C-alpha positions as semicolon CSV with decimal commas, in nm:
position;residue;x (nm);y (nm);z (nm)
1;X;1,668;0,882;2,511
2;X;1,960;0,829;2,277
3;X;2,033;1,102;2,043
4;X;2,240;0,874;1,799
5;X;1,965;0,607;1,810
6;X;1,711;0,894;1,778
7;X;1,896;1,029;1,442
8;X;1,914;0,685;1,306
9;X;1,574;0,581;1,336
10;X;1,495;0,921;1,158
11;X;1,724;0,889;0,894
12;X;1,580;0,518;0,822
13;X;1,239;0,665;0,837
14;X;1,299;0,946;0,573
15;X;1,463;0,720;0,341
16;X;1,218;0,457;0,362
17;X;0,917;0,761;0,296
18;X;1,167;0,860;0,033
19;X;1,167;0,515;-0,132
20;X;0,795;0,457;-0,041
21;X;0,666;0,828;-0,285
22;X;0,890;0,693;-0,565
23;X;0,752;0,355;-0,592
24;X;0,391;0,575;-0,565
25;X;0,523;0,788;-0,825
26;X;0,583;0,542;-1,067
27;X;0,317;0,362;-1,013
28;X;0,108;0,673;-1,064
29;X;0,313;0,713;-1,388
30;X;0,264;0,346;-1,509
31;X;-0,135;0,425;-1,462
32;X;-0,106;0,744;-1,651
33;X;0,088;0,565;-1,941
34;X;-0,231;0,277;-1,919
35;X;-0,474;0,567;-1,952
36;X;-0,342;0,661;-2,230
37;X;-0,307;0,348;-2,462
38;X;-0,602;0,193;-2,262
39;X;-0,741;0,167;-2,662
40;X;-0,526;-0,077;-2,688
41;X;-0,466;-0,260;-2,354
42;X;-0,823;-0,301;-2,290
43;X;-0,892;-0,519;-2,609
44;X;-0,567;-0,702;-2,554
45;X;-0,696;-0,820;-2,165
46;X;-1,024;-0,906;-2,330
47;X;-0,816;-1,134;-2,594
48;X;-0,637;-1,282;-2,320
49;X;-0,966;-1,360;-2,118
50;X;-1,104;-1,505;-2,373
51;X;-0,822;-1,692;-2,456
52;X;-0,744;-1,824;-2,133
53;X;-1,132;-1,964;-2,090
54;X;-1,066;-2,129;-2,490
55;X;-0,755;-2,267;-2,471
56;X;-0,838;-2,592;-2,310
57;X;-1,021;-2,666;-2,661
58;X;-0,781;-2,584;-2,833
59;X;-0,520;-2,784;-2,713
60;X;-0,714;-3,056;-2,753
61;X;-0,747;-3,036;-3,097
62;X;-0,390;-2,907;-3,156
63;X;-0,279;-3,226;-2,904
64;X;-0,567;-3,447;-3,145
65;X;-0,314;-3,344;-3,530
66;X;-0,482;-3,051;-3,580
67;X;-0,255;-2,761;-3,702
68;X;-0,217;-2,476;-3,488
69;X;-0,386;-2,195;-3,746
70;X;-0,687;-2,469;-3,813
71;X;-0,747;-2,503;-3,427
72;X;-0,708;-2,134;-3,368
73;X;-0,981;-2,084;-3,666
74;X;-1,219;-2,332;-3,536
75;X;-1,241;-2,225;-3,183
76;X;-1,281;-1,854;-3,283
77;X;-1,585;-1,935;-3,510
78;X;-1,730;-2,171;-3,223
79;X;-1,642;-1,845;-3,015
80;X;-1,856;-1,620;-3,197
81;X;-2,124;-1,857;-3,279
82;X;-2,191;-1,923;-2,890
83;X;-2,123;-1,529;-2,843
84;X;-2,444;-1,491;-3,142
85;X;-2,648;-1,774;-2,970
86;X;-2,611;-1,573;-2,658
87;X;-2,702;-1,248;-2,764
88;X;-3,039;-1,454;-2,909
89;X;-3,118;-1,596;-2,575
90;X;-3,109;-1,255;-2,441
91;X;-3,271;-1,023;-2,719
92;X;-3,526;-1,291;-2,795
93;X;-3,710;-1,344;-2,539
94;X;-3,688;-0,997;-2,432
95;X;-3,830;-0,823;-2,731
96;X;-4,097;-1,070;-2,709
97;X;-4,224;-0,943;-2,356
98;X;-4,093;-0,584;-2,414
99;X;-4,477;-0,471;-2,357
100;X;-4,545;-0,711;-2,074
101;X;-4,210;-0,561;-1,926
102;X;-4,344;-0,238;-1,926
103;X;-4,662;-0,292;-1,812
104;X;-4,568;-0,475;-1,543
105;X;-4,270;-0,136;-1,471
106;X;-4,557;0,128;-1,516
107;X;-4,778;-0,135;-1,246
108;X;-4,513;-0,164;-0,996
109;X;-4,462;0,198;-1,019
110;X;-4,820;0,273;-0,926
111;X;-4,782;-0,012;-0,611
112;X;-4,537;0,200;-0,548
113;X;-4,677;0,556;-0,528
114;X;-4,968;0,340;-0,348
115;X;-4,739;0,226;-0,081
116;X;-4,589;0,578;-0,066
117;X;-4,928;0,775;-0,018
118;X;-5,005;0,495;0,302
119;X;-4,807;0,543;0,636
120;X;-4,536;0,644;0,732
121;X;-4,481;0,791;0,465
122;X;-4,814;0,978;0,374
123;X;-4,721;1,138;0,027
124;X;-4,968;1,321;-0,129
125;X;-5,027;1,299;-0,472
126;X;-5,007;1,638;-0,521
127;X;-4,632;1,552;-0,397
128;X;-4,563;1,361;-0,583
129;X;-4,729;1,527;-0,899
130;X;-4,475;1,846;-0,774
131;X;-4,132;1,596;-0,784
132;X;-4,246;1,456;-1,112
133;X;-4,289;1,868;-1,272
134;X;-3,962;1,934;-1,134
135;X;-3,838;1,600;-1,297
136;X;-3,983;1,724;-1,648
137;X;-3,821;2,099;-1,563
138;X;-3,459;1,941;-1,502
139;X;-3,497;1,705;-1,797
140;X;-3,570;2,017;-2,019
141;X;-3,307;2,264;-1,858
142;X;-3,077;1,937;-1,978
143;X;-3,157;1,869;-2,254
144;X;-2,829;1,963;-2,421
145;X;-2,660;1,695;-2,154
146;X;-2,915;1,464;-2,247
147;X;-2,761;1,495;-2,626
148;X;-2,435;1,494;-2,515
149;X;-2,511;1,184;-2,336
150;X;-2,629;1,000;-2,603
151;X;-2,388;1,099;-2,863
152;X;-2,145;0,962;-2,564
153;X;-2,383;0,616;-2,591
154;X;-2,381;0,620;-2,957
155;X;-1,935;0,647;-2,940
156;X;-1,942;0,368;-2,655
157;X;-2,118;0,127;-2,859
158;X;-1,908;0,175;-3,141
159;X;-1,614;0,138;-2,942
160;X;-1,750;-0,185;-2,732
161;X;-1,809;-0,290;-3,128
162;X;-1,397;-0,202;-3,232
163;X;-1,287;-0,355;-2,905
164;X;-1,470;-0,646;-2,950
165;X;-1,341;-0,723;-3,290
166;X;-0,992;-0,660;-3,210
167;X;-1,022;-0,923;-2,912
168;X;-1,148;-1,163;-3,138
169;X;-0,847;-1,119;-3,366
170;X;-0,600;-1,128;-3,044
171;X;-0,755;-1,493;-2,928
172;X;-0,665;-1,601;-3,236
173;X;-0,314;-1,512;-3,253
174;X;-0,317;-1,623;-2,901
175;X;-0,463;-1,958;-2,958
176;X;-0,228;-1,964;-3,246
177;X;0,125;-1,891;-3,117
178;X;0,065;-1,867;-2,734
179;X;0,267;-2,179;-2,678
180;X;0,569;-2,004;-2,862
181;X;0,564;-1,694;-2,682
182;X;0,743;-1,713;-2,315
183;X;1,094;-1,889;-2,510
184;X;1,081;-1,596;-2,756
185;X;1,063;-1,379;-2,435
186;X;1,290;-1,589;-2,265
187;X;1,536;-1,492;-2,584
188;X;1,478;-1,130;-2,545
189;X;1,553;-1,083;-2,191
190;X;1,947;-1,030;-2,059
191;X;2,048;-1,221;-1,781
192;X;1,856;-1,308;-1,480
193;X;1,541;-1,173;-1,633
194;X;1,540;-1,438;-1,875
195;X;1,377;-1,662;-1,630
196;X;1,254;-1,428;-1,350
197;X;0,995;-1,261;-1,625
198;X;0,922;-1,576;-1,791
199;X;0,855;-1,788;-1,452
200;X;0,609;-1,468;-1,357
201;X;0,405;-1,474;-1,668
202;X;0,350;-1,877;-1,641
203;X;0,265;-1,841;-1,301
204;X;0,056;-1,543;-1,347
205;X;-0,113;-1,748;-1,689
206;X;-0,249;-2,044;-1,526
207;X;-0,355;-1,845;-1,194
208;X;-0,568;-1,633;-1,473
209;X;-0,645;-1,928;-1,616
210;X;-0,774;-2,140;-1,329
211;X;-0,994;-1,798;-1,195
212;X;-1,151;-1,763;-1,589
213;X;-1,229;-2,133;-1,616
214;X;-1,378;-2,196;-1,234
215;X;-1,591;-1,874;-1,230
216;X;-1,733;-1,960;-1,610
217;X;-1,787;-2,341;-1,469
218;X;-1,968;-2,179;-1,129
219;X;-2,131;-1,935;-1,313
220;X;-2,306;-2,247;-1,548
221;X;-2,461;-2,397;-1,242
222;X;-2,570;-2,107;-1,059
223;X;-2,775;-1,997;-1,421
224;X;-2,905;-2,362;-1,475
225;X;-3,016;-2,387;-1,118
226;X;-3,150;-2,042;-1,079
227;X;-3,299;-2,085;-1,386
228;X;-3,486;-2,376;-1,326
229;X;-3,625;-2,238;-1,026
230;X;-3,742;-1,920;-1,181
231;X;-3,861;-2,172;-1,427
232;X;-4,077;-2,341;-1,181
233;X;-4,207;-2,040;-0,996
234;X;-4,321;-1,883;-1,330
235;X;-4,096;-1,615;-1,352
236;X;-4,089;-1,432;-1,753
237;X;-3,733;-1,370;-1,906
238;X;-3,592;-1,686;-1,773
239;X;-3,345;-1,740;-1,982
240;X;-3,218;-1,339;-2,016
241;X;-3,241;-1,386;-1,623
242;X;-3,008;-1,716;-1,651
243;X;-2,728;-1,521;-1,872
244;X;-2,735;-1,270;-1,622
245;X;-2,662;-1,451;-1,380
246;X;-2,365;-1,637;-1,598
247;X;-2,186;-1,308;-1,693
248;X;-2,222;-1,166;-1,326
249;X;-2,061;-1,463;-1,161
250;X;-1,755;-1,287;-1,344
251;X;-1,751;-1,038;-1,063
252;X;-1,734;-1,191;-0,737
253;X;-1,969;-1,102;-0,449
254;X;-2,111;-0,783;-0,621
255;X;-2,197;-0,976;-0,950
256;X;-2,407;-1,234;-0,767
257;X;-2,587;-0,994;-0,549
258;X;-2,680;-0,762;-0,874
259;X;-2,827;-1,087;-1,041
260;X;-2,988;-1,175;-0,791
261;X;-3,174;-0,793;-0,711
262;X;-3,272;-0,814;-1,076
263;X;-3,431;-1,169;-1,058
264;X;-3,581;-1,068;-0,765
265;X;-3,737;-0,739;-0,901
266;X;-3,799;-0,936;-1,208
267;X;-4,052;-1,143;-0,992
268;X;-4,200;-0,874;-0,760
269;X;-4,279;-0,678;-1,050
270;X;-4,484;-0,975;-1,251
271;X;-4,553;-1,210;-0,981
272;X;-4,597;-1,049;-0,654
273;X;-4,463;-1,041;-0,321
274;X;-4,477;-1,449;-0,238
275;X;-4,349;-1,546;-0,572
276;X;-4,046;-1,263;-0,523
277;X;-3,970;-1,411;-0,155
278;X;-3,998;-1,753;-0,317
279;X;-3,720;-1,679;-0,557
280;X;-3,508;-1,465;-0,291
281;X;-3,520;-1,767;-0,121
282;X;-3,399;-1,982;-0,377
283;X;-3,082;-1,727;-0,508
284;X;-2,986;-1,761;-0,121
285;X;-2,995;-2,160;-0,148
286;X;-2,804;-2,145;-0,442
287;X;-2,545;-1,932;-0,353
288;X;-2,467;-2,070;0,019
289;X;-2,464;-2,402;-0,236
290;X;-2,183;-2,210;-0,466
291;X;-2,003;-2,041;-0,191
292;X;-1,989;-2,380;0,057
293;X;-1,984;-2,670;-0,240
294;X;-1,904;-2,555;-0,558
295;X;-1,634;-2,318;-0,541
296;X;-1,442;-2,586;-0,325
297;X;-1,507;-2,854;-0,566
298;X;-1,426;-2,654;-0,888
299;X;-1,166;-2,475;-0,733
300;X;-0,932;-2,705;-0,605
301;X;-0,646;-2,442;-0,589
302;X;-0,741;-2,121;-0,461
303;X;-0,667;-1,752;-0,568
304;X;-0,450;-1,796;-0,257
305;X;-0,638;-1,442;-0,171
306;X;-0,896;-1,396;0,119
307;X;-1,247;-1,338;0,127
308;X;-1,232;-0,967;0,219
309;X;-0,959;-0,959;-0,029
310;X;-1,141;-0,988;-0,296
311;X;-1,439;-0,752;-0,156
312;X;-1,216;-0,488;-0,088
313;X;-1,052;-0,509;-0,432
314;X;-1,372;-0,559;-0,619
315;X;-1,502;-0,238;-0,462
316;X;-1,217;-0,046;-0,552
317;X;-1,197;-0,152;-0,891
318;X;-1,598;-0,040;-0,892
319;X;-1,482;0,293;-0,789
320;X;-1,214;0,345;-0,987
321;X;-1,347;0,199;-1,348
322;X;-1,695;0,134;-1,332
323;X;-1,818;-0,253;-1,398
324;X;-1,443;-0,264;-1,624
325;X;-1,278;-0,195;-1,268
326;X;-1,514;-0,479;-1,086
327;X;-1,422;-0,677;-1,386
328;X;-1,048;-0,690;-1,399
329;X;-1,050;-0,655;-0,997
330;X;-1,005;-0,994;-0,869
331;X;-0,798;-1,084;-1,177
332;X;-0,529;-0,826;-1,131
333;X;-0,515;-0,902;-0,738
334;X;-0,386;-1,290;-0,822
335;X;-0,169;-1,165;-1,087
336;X;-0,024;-0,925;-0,773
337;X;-0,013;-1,136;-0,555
338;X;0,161;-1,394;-0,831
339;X;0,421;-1,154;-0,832
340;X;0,478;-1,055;-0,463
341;X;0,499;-1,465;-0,404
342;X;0,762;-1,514;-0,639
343;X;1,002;-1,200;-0,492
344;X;0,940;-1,370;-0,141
345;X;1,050;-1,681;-0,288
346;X;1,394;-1,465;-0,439
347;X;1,410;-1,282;-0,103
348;X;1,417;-1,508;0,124
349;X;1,716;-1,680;0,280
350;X;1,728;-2,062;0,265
351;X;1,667;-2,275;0,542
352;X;2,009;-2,294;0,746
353;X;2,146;-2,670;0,786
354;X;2,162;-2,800;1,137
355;X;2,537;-2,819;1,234
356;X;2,631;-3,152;1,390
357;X;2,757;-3,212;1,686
358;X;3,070;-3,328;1,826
């Protein structure tokens, strides 16, 4: 073995780890810094969500002689009367049934402690009585968490409330004087980065664009379809059942299997076993239909990311940030790989001519 070639591949390999932990490290610093003014970052990606799945109407109008502030103005007040008619559909019909709901819980409970007490199982009631005491003994021994926890609740709201509001404000500024913002940038920026920064944030715009508008427009026919058939097998809280299944389809793979487990249970719970296959059956028609017609339809250019891509990145963002992480997930992956398409594109060499011959 050569010693020289030895050395050199050694050297290459401890500056490349070298280079390698200071990207990590500041990366790990840009998180930190996110962390910290997340109370302010997190209601400016909910503006821009919203804004990107608005726009279209609002270039319409401003394309139709509507002035930019009136256009902004309208489609924020159409915003939040949809966001109120919503909130009906869901609170509605829900309060209505909140006694059926829980007689139909406390029912499937007892199926269940039926089904438990049967083989294999074979718990005893008197087991079951003895996990439920040393339920009630934990629950007392924390009930100072408990507090804590709902003080916690009580804060989150309010914040959810603060962070909604400020949103609402950023859409319209967005909606407002989006169209003037990249040549302001553009102005800004020294040299190269003048177009480099401004070419990345178009890019990365309509890519968040085209994933906020097709998931909304698949998410419309998987509720109306899913819907109707809980409609048609009898199923109470259609409609809270339907919205569910709108705001899930907002996080791929994981959103449209929770929907569909709560459906489901929805079903068992007040219809029984044949009704709750009846509608498993039907979520699985509806999403082969979404996964094998819709998406291809609505979608006609991709994420450019693979299937396990997005798995893989919805489960970390899970891990890392709760639903907020399986949120922003698949969003932040296309904006990535936005970004890593362009420096290819800067990075690579171009295509050598042919020299002639002779």
């Amino acid at each position: 073995m050569s010693a020289t070639k030895a050395r050199n591949a050694l050297r290459t390999s401890a500056r490349f780890s070298a280079e390698l932990l200071l990207i990590f490290a500041m990366l790990a610093v840009a998180l930190w810094l996110l962390g910290r003014m997340w109370s302010v970052v997190w209601p400016l990606v909910v503006g821009l969500l919203l804004t990107t799945l608005t726009w279209p109407l609002a270039r319409f109008l401003r394309r139709h002689g509507w002035k930019p502030a009136l256009a902004a103005s309208a489609v924020t007040v159409l915003s939040l009367l949809v966001a109120g008619g919503v909130v009906a559909l869901i609170a509605v019909p829900v309060a209505s049934q909140s006694g059926e709901l829980t007689d139909g819980v406390v029912e499937g409970i007892q199926k269940l402690r039926d089904w438990a007490s049967g083989p294999p199982l074979n718990i005893g009631d008197d087991d079951i009585t003895k996990a439920m005491d040393s339920a009630v003994a934990r629950a007392q021994d924390g009930l100072g968490s408990m507090v804590t926890t709902v003080i916690t609740g009580v804060s989150t709201i309010v914040n959810g409330v603060v962070t909604a509001v400020l949103a609402l404000f950023l859409m319209f500024f967005f909606l407002k004087d989006g169209p003037r913002f990249l040549p302001w940038l553009a102005r800004q920026l020294p040299g190269r980065l003048a177009t480099d920064i401004p070419t990345v944030a178009a890019r990365g715009w309509a890519t968040l664009g085209s994933f906020v508008r097709s998931q909304a427009a698949v998410g419309l026919l998987d509720a109306v379809l899913i819907g109707l058939g809980l409609w048609v097998v009898g199923v109470p809280l259609v409609l809270p059942l339907a919205v569910l299944t709108f705001v899930s389809a907002f996080v791929p793979i994981i959103g449209a299997l929770f929907a569909g487990f709560v459906a489901v249970l929805i079903a068992l719970v007040f219809n029984g076993l044949t009704d709750a296959l009846i509608v498993l059956a039907i979520i699985i028609v509806v999403q082969q239909l979404e996964g094998n017609v819709f998406q291809p339809m609505i979608q006609s250019r991709g994420l450019g990311l693979h299937a396990a891509v997005i798995l893989l990145a919805v489960t970390l963002g899970g891990s890392l940030a709760g639903i907020v992480g399986s949120l922003l997930a698949v969003p932040i992956a296309a904006l990535i790989a936005v970004v890593w398409n362009y420096v290819r594109e800067q990075l690579s060499e171009p295509p050598q001519e042919p020299v002639p011959e002779g």
